[in-house]
Amino acid sequence: MDRRRLLIAGKVLTVLVIAVVLQVFVVSQVSVLGVTADLFLVLTVIVAVTRGPLEAATFGFVAGLVADTAYLQPLGVRALVYVLTGYFAGLVAARLAFSGPWGVALLAGTASFIAQFVFGVFQFVMGPRAAFLTMLGTQMLPEAVLDGLLTAPLYVFLVRVRLLPRAPSEPAGPGGGAT
Amino acid sequence: MPRNKTTWRRSIFVVLIIASLAILTVSFRESDSGPVHAVQQFAAGLLSPLQTFGARAAQPFKDGYEWVRTLWSAHQEAERLAKELQELQGEAIKLQEQAEENERLRALLEFREKGTFPLGTDFVVADVIGKSPTKWQAWIQIDKGSADGVQVDQAVVGATPNVGEGLAGKGLVGKVVAVTPHTAKVVLIIDSSSSVAAKVQGSRAEGIVEGSVTGRLVMDYVDRDVVVEPKRVVVTSGYGGVYPQDIPIGIVTSVGEQDVNIYKEIEVQPFIDFRVLEEVMVLLVPSASGTGG
C-alpha cells in the first residue's frame, strides 16, 4: 500500500471515528419527530459519493459492525445493510454525478429509505412481527428525510476540512468510481 | 486495467457480503457465550462509558430542545388547561355546596332524632327560598306549603353551623305565619314581633323571649328574685300553644337588672345563625300531643 492509499485509509478511518463519536455522543441522543438519524449510513453514502463504491462498502462494513456492537444487535445485520448501501450508492453516484450537497442529500435520503426497508424486511422475517406499514410512516420516511437533511451540511463540512474530496461532477464511465 | 479493477472491486464487495452473512450466521447460531458474542460484548463494554457520558452530556441539550419543542404546543395546552380548570372549579364549587348541604341535612336529622319533640311529631324538611329584604323584619320563605301539611302557627326548627363556642347550632327558628300550597312564610324568633314562651334550664326562671330589629334576643318577664346565671340554656316552655316545650332557643349571655324595671333583662344568643340558614324543619305536631297550651 503506497503512501497515498495509506493517507486515504487514514482519512476514512478518521471519518469513521468521528462517526462513532458523533453517533454515540450526539446523534443518538437527539430524537426528531420520534426518530434518530443514522450517521453511519449517512457517512457511508458520503464516502460512496466522494470515494466510490468499494471504499463505501468497506466503510459500511466496519461502520455496521461498530453500530451492531453499540446497539447490541446481532452482529452483521447493519454491516450487511451498509455494505449494500455503500456499494450501490457509490455506483449510482458515479453514474449520475451527485456533486452538490443537496444532490448528495437526496441520494442519502433515498439510500436511507431503501436501507431501512431492507432492514425492516429483515426484522419482519427474522424478528418479532412488526407492523410494517406503520413503520413506513412513523420510522422509515421520517428517518429518510432526517438523514437527507443531515447529509448536506455534513458533506460540506467534511469536504471543507479535506477529510473527503469533493464528489466528481462528471459521470464516470461504465463500472467507474472515484478512487 | 479497468476490467481488472472492476473485478477486484466486485470481489471485495462479494467478500464483504459473505463476511457480513458469515458473521450474521455465526452471531445467530452460536450461544451467548460464543466467541462472536464475547467480542461484541467486550466492544460494547468499551463503548458503554462513552454512551453514558454522551447521554449525560447531551441531557441539557435534549432538555433545551424539548423545551423549545413543547413551546409550540404550550399556548394551546394552556388554553385547554384554563378551560379544564374552569370546569373543575365549577365542579369543586358544586361539590362543596353539596357537602355543606349534606352536613346541614345531617345536622337536621340528628336534631330530629335527638331533639325532645312531642311524641308522634312529624317533620317536613324545607329549603329556604327567600328572606326578608329589610332588617326591619326577620322572616324566611320556605318551599313547602299546605300541600305538604304545613299550616299556620307550626313551629319551625333548624340547624346551622355552630355560631360560637359551646353552641350546638340546632334550635328554634320561628313559626309559620302564612301558607300557600307550595310555600310558607316563617317569622323568625329574632323578629321584633316575635315572642316565645321560654324558660332557663337549671333555674325556675320563666319568661318571654322577644326579638328586636337589631337581631338581639331578649328574655323578659323574669322576676328579679329568680337567680339566672350566664351560659344557661334557654328552651321553649310550651306555654302559648305554638311551640312545643323543650326546644332549645339559645344561651344566656348576660343578665341585667334596672331599678325602674321589676323584671330582669336577660340577653340570649340564639343557637341558630339566621344569616346562613338554608334548610329548616317544620314540626307537624299531632293535635292530641298538644304544645303545652
Coordinates of C-alpha atoms in Angstrom, one line a residue:
Chain A
M1 CA 0.0 0.0 0.0
D2 CA 1.6 3.3 -1.1
R3 CA 1.6 6.4 0.9
R4 CA -1.3 8.0 -0.9
R5 CA -3.6 5.0 -0.3
L6 CA -2.4 5.0 3.4
L7 CA -3.4 8.6 3.7
I8 CA -6.8 7.9 2.2
A9 CA -7.3 5.0 4.5
G10 CA -6.3 7.2 7.4
K11 CA -8.8 9.8 6.5
V12 CA -11.6 7.4 6.0
L13 CA -10.7 5.8 9.4
T14 CA -10.8 9.3 10.9
V15 CA -14.3 9.8 9.4
L16 CA -15.3 6.5 11.0
V17 CA -14.0 7.6 14.4
I18 CA -15.8 10.9 14.0
A19 CA -18.9 8.9 13.1
V20 CA -18.7 6.7 16.2
V21 CA -18.1 9.7 18.5
L22 CA -20.9 11.8 16.9
Q23 CA -23.4 9.0 16.7
V24 CA -22.8 7.9 20.3
F25 CA -22.4 11.3 21.8
V26 CA -24.8 13.5 19.9
V27 CA -27.0 12.0 17.2
S28 CA -28.3 9.0 19.2
Q29 CA -29.3 11.4 22.0
V30 CA -31.4 13.7 19.7
S31 CA -34.8 12.5 18.5
V32 CA -36.6 14.5 15.9
L33 CA -40.2 13.6 15.1
G34 CA -39.6 10.4 17.1
V35 CA -36.7 9.2 15.0
T36 CA -32.9 9.4 15.3
A37 CA -30.6 10.0 12.4
D38 CA -28.3 7.2 11.3
L39 CA -25.0 8.9 11.0
F40 CA -23.2 5.7 9.9
L41 CA -25.5 5.3 7.0
V42 CA -25.2 9.0 6.1
L43 CA -21.4 8.8 6.1
T44 CA -21.4 5.6 4.2
V45 CA -23.3 7.4 1.4
I46 CA -21.0 10.4 1.6
V47 CA -18.0 8.1 1.3
A48 CA -19.7 6.4 -1.6
V49 CA -20.2 9.7 -3.4
T50 CA -16.7 11.0 -2.7
R51 CA -14.6 7.9 -2.8
G52 CA -16.5 5.3 -4.7
P53 CA -18.4 2.1 -4.1
L54 CA -15.5 -0.1 -2.9
E55 CA -14.4 2.3 -0.2
A56 CA -18.0 2.9 0.8
A57 CA -18.7 -0.8 1.1
T58 CA -15.6 -1.3 3.2
F59 CA -16.5 1.7 5.3
G60 CA -20.1 0.5 5.6
F61 CA -18.9 -3.0 6.7
V62 CA -16.8 -1.6 9.6
A63 CA -19.3 1.0 10.5
G64 CA -22.1 -1.6 10.5
L65 CA -20.1 -3.8 12.9
V66 CA -19.5 -0.9 15.2
A67 CA -23.2 0.0 15.0
D68 CA -24.3 -3.5 15.8
T69 CA -21.9 -3.6 18.7
A70 CA -23.1 -0.2 20.0
Y71 CA -26.7 -1.1 19.7
L72 CA -26.2 -4.7 20.9
Q73 CA -27.8 -6.2 17.8
P74 CA -27.0 -9.5 16.1
L75 CA -23.6 -8.8 14.7
G76 CA -23.6 -8.4 10.9
V77 CA -27.1 -7.1 10.3
R78 CA -26.1 -3.5 9.8
A79 CA -22.8 -4.5 8.3
L80 CA -24.7 -6.2 5.5
V81 CA -27.1 -3.4 5.1
Y82 CA -24.4 -0.7 5.0
V83 CA -22.2 -2.8 2.6
L84 CA -25.1 -3.0 0.2
T85 CA -26.0 0.7 0.7
G86 CA -22.4 1.9 0.2
Y87 CA -21.7 -0.1 -2.8
F88 CA -24.9 0.7 -4.7
A89 CA -24.9 4.3 -3.6
G90 CA -21.4 4.5 -5.0
L91 CA -22.4 3.0 -8.3
V92 CA -25.4 5.4 -8.6
A93 CA -23.3 8.4 -7.6
A94 CA -20.7 7.5 -10.1
R95 CA -23.2 7.3 -12.9
L96 CA -25.4 10.3 -12.0
A97 CA -22.6 12.5 -10.6
F98 CA -24.1 13.9 -7.5
S99 CA -21.7 16.7 -6.7
G100 CA -23.8 19.3 -5.0
P101 CA -24.7 18.9 -1.3
W102 CA -28.4 18.7 -2.0
G103 CA -27.9 16.0 -4.6
V104 CA -25.9 14.1 -2.1
A105 CA -28.6 14.7 0.4
L106 CA -31.2 13.3 -2.0
L107 CA -29.1 10.2 -2.6
A108 CA -28.6 9.8 1.2
G109 CA -32.3 10.1 1.9
T110 CA -33.2 7.6 -0.8
A111 CA -30.4 5.2 0.4
S112 CA -31.7 5.6 3.9
F113 CA -35.2 4.7 2.9
I114 CA -34.1 1.6 0.9
A115 CA -31.7 0.6 3.7
Q116 CA -34.4 0.8 6.3
F117 CA -36.8 -1.0 4.0
V118 CA -34.3 -3.9 3.8
F119 CA -33.7 -3.7 7.5
G120 CA -37.4 -3.7 8.1
V121 CA -37.9 -6.7 5.9
F122 CA -35.1 -8.4 7.8
Q123 CA -36.8 -7.6 11.1
F124 CA -40.1 -8.7 9.7
V125 CA -38.7 -12.0 8.5
M126 CA -36.3 -12.8 11.3
G127 CA -37.6 -11.0 14.3
P128 CA -40.9 -10.4 16.0
R129 CA -43.7 -9.4 13.7
A130 CA -43.6 -5.7 13.2
A131 CA -46.3 -3.5 11.8
F132 CA -44.5 -2.9 8.5
L133 CA -46.9 -0.2 7.1
T134 CA -47.0 1.6 10.4
M135 CA -43.2 1.6 10.5
L136 CA -43.2 3.0 7.0
G137 CA -44.9 6.2 8.1
T138 CA -43.5 6.5 11.6
Q139 CA -39.9 5.4 11.1
M140 CA -38.8 4.9 7.5
L141 CA -40.0 8.1 5.8
P142 CA -39.2 10.5 8.7
E143 CA -35.7 9.0 9.2
A144 CA -35.0 9.1 5.4
V145 CA -35.9 12.8 5.5
L146 CA -33.8 13.4 8.6
D147 CA -30.8 11.5 7.2
G148 CA -31.1 13.5 4.0
L149 CA -31.2 16.8 5.8
L150 CA -28.2 15.9 7.9
T151 CA -26.2 14.8 4.9
A152 CA -25.9 18.2 3.2
P153 CA -24.1 20.1 6.0
L154 CA -22.0 17.1 6.9
Y155 CA -20.9 16.6 3.4
V156 CA -20.0 20.3 3.0
F157 CA -18.1 20.1 6.3
L158 CA -16.1 17.0 5.5
V159 CA -15.1 18.4 2.1
R160 CA -14.1 21.7 3.6
V161 CA -11.8 20.1 6.2
R162 CA -10.4 18.0 3.4
L163 CA -11.2 14.7 5.1
L164 CA -13.0 13.7 1.9
P165 CA -12.6 15.0 -1.6
R166 CA -15.4 16.8 -3.5
A167 CA -17.6 14.4 -5.4
P168 CA -16.8 14.3 -9.1
S169 CA -19.1 16.5 -11.2
E170 CA -18.8 14.3 -14.3
P171 CA -20.4 10.9 -14.5
A172 CA -17.8 8.1 -14.5
G173 CA -17.7 5.5 -17.3
P174 CA -19.2 2.1 -17.0
G175 CA -18.0 0.5 -13.8
G176 CA -16.2 3.7 -12.8
G177 CA -16.0 5.3 -9.5
A178 CA -13.7 7.7 -7.7
T179 CA -10.5 6.3 -6.5
Chain B
M1 CA -6.6 -2.1 -16.3
P2 CA -10.2 -1.1 -15.8
R3 CA -11.5 -4.6 -16.2
N4 CA -9.2 -6.0 -13.5
K5 CA -10.2 -3.1 -11.3
T6 CA -13.9 -3.8 -11.7
T7 CA -13.3 -7.4 -11.0
W8 CA -11.2 -6.6 -7.9
R9 CA -13.9 -4.2 -6.7
R10 CA -16.6 -6.8 -7.2
S11 CA -14.6 -9.4 -5.5
I12 CA -14.1 -7.2 -2.5
F13 CA -17.8 -6.4 -2.4
V14 CA -18.7 -10.1 -2.6
V15 CA -16.1 -10.8 0.2
L16 CA -17.7 -8.1 2.4
I17 CA -21.2 -9.5 1.7
I18 CA -20.0 -13.0 2.6
A19 CA -18.2 -11.8 5.7
S20 CA -21.3 -10.0 6.8
L21 CA -23.5 -13.0 6.2
A22 CA -21.0 -15.3 7.9
I23 CA -20.8 -13.0 11.0
L24 CA -24.5 -12.8 11.0
T25 CA -25.0 -16.5 10.8
V26 CA -22.4 -17.2 13.5
S27 CA -24.0 -14.5 15.6
F28 CA -27.4 -16.1 15.3
R29 CA -26.3 -19.7 15.7
E30 CA -23.8 -19.6 18.5
S31 CA -24.7 -19.4 22.1
D32 CA -24.5 -16.2 24.1
S33 CA -21.1 -17.3 25.5
G34 CA -19.7 -17.9 22.0
P35 CA -16.7 -16.0 20.7
V36 CA -18.5 -13.5 18.4
H37 CA -20.8 -12.6 21.3
A38 CA -17.9 -12.3 23.6
V39 CA -16.1 -9.9 21.2
Q40 CA -19.3 -7.9 20.8
Q41 CA -19.9 -7.7 24.5
F42 CA -16.3 -6.7 25.1
A43 CA -16.5 -3.9 22.5
A44 CA -19.9 -2.8 23.8
G45 CA -18.3 -2.7 27.2
L46 CA -15.7 -0.3 25.8
L47 CA -18.4 1.9 24.2
S48 CA -20.9 1.9 27.1
P49 CA -19.0 4.5 29.2
L50 CA -18.9 6.7 26.1
Q51 CA -22.6 6.2 25.7
T52 CA -23.3 7.0 29.3
F53 CA -21.1 10.1 29.2
G54 CA -22.8 11.1 25.9
A55 CA -26.2 10.7 27.4
R56 CA -25.3 12.9 30.4
A57 CA -23.6 15.5 28.2
A58 CA -26.5 15.6 25.8
Q59 CA -29.1 15.8 28.5
P60 CA -29.1 19.7 28.8
F61 CA -29.3 20.0 25.0
K62 CA -32.1 17.4 24.9
D63 CA -33.9 19.3 27.7
G64 CA -33.4 22.6 25.7
Y65 CA -34.7 21.0 22.6
E66 CA -37.7 19.6 24.4
W67 CA -38.4 23.0 25.9
V68 CA -38.4 24.6 22.5
R69 CA -40.5 21.9 21.0
T70 CA -43.1 22.0 23.7
L71 CA -43.2 25.8 23.5
W72 CA -45.2 25.5 20.3
S73 CA -47.9 23.5 21.9
A74 CA -47.7 25.3 25.3
H75 CA -50.1 28.0 24.3
Q76 CA -52.8 25.6 23.2
E77 CA -52.1 23.5 26.3
A78 CA -52.5 26.5 28.5
E79 CA -55.8 27.3 26.9
R80 CA -57.0 23.8 27.3
L81 CA -55.9 23.7 30.9
A82 CA -57.5 27.0 31.7
K83 CA -60.8 25.7 30.3
E84 CA -60.4 22.5 32.3
L85 CA -59.6 24.4 35.4
Q86 CA -62.7 26.5 35.0
E87 CA -64.8 23.3 34.7
L88 CA -63.1 21.7 37.6
Q89 CA -63.6 24.9 39.7
G90 CA -67.3 24.7 38.9
E91 CA -67.3 21.1 39.9
A92 CA -65.4 21.8 43.1
I93 CA -67.9 24.6 44.0
K94 CA -70.8 22.3 43.3
L95 CA -69.2 19.5 45.4
Q96 CA -68.5 21.9 48.2
E97 CA -72.1 23.1 48.1
Q98 CA -73.3 19.5 48.2
A99 CA -71.0 18.7 51.0
E100 CA -72.2 21.6 53.0
E101 CA -75.9 20.8 52.3
N102 CA -75.2 17.3 53.3
E103 CA -73.7 18.5 56.6
R104 CA -76.6 20.7 57.3
L105 CA -79.2 18.0 56.5
R106 CA -77.2 15.6 58.7
A107 CA -77.4 18.1 61.5
L108 CA -81.1 18.5 61.0
L109 CA -81.5 14.7 61.0
E110 CA -79.5 14.5 64.2
F111 CA -81.6 17.2 65.7
R112 CA -84.8 15.4 64.7
E113 CA -83.5 12.1 66.3
K114 CA -82.1 13.6 69.5
G115 CA -84.4 16.5 70.0
T116 CA -87.1 16.4 72.7
F117 CA -90.1 16.7 70.4
P118 CA -93.6 15.6 71.4
L119 CA -94.4 12.0 70.6
G120 CA -95.7 11.4 67.1
T121 CA -94.2 14.7 65.8
D122 CA -93.7 14.6 62.0
F123 CA -91.2 16.7 60.2
V124 CA -91.3 18.5 56.9
V125 CA -87.8 19.4 55.7
A126 CA -87.9 22.6 53.6
D127 CA -85.4 24.7 51.8
V128 CA -85.2 28.4 52.5
I129 CA -86.1 30.1 49.2
G130 CA -86.4 33.7 50.3
K131 CA -85.6 36.1 53.1
S132 CA -86.9 39.4 54.3
P133 CA -85.5 42.2 52.2
T134 CA -85.1 44.6 55.2
K135 CA -83.8 44.3 58.7
W136 CA -87.0 45.7 59.9
Q137 CA -88.5 42.3 59.6
A138 CA -87.0 38.9 60.1
W139 CA -88.7 36.2 58.2
I140 CA -87.9 33.5 55.6
Q141 CA -89.8 31.8 52.9
I142 CA -89.7 28.0 52.6
D143 CA -90.5 25.7 49.7
K144 CA -93.1 23.7 51.5
G145 CA -96.7 24.7 51.9
S146 CA -100.2 23.4 52.7
A147 CA -99.8 20.7 50.1
D148 CA -97.1 19.2 52.3
G149 CA -99.0 19.5 55.5
V150 CA -97.6 22.8 56.6
Q151 CA -100.1 25.1 58.5
V152 CA -100.0 28.4 60.1
D153 CA -98.6 28.6 63.7
Q154 CA -96.5 25.5 63.3
A155 CA -93.1 25.7 64.9
V156 CA -90.0 25.6 62.8
V157 CA -86.6 24.4 63.9
G158 CA -83.3 24.3 62.1
A159 CA -79.6 23.6 62.2
T160 CA -76.7 25.8 61.2
P161 CA -73.0 25.6 61.6
N162 CA -72.0 26.4 65.2
V163 CA -72.1 30.1 65.9
G164 CA -69.8 30.1 68.9
E165 CA -68.1 28.1 71.5
G166 CA -70.4 25.6 73.1
L167 CA -73.3 26.4 70.9
A168 CA -75.0 23.5 69.3
G169 CA -76.2 25.2 66.2
K170 CA -79.6 23.5 66.4
G171 CA -82.7 25.1 67.7
L172 CA -85.8 27.1 67.3
V173 CA -86.2 29.1 64.1
G174 CA -89.7 30.6 64.3
K175 CA -93.2 29.8 63.4
V176 CA -95.3 29.6 60.2
V177 CA -97.4 32.7 59.7
A178 CA -98.6 32.3 56.2
V179 CA -99.1 29.4 53.9
T180 CA -99.7 28.8 50.2
P181 CA -100.0 25.4 48.6
H182 CA -96.3 25.1 48.0
T183 CA -94.6 27.8 50.1
A184 CA -94.8 29.2 53.5
K185 CA -93.7 32.3 55.4
V186 CA -91.9 31.8 58.7
V187 CA -91.3 34.6 61.1
L188 CA -88.0 34.2 62.9
I189 CA -87.7 34.4 66.6
I190 CA -85.4 37.4 66.2
D191 CA -88.2 39.4 64.5
S192 CA -89.4 42.3 66.6
S193 CA -92.9 40.9 66.6
S194 CA -91.9 37.5 67.8
S195 CA -92.4 36.3 71.3
V196 CA -91.8 32.8 72.6
A197 CA -92.7 31.5 76.0
A198 CA -89.4 30.2 77.4
K199 CA -87.6 29.0 80.5
V200 CA -84.0 28.9 81.6
Q201 CA -82.7 25.4 82.3
G202 CA -81.3 24.9 85.7
S203 CA -83.4 27.5 87.3
R204 CA -87.1 28.1 87.7
A205 CA -87.0 31.3 85.6
E206 CA -89.7 31.6 83.0
G207 CA -90.4 34.4 80.7
I208 CA -90.9 35.5 77.1
V209 CA -88.1 35.6 74.6
E210 CA -88.6 38.6 72.3
G211 CA -86.9 39.6 69.1
S212 CA -85.8 43.0 68.1
V213 CA -84.9 45.0 65.0
T214 CA -81.3 44.8 66.0
G215 CA -81.4 41.0 65.9
R216 CA -80.9 40.7 69.7
L217 CA -83.0 38.2 71.6
V218 CA -84.1 39.3 75.0
M219 CA -85.8 37.2 77.6
D220 CA -88.3 39.4 79.5
Y221 CA -90.7 39.0 82.3
V222 CA -88.3 37.1 84.5
D223 CA -88.8 38.0 88.2
R224 CA -85.8 39.9 89.7
D225 CA -85.7 37.5 92.6
V226 CA -85.0 34.5 90.4
V227 CA -81.4 33.6 90.1
V228 CA -80.3 33.3 86.4
E229 CA -76.7 32.6 85.6
P230 CA -75.0 33.2 82.2
K231 CA -74.3 30.3 79.9
R232 CA -77.5 28.6 80.9
V233 CA -79.6 27.2 78.0
V234 CA -82.9 28.7 77.2
V235 CA -85.6 26.4 75.9
T236 CA -89.3 26.8 75.0
S237 CA -91.6 26.4 77.9
G238 CA -94.5 25.2 75.9
Y239 CA -96.9 27.9 77.0
G240 CA -98.7 29.8 74.4
G241 CA -99.9 26.9 72.2
V242 CA -97.5 27.4 69.4
Y243 CA -94.1 26.0 70.3
P244 CA -93.7 22.5 71.9
Q245 CA -91.7 22.6 75.1
D246 CA -88.0 22.0 75.5
I247 CA -86.9 23.1 72.1
P248 CA -83.6 24.9 72.5
I249 CA -83.6 28.6 71.7
G250 CA -80.2 29.8 72.8
I251 CA -77.9 30.5 75.6
V252 CA -77.9 33.2 78.3
T253 CA -75.1 35.7 77.6
S254 CA -75.8 38.4 80.1
V255 CA -78.2 39.1 82.9
G256 CA -79.1 42.7 83.8
E257 CA -81.3 44.5 86.2
Q258 CA -82.6 48.0 86.2
D259 CA -84.1 49.9 89.2
V260 CA -87.1 51.0 87.2
N261 CA -87.8 47.5 85.9
I262 CA -89.4 44.8 88.0
Y263 CA -88.0 42.2 85.7
K264 CA -84.6 41.0 84.8
E265 CA -83.2 41.7 81.4
I266 CA -81.7 38.6 80.1
E267 CA -79.8 38.6 76.8
V268 CA -79.9 35.4 74.8
Q269 CA -77.7 34.3 71.9
P270 CA -79.7 32.1 69.6
F271 CA -78.4 28.7 68.7
I272 CA -79.3 29.3 65.1
D273 CA -77.2 31.6 62.9
F274 CA -80.0 33.1 60.9
R275 CA -77.6 34.6 58.3
V276 CA -76.7 31.2 57.0
L277 CA -80.0 29.3 57.4
E278 CA -80.7 27.2 54.3
E279 CA -82.8 24.3 55.4
V280 CA -85.4 24.0 58.2
M281 CA -87.8 21.5 59.6
V282 CA -91.5 22.3 60.2
L283 CA -92.9 20.4 63.1
L284 CA -96.2 18.7 62.4
V285 CA -97.2 18.1 66.0
P286 CA -100.3 15.8 66.4
S287 CA -103.1 17.8 68.0
A288 CA -103.5 15.2 70.8
S289 CA -99.9 15.8 72.0
G290 CA -100.6 19.5 72.4
T291 CA -98.0 22.1 72.6
G292 CA -98.2 22.9 76.2
G293 CA -101.2 25.2 75.9

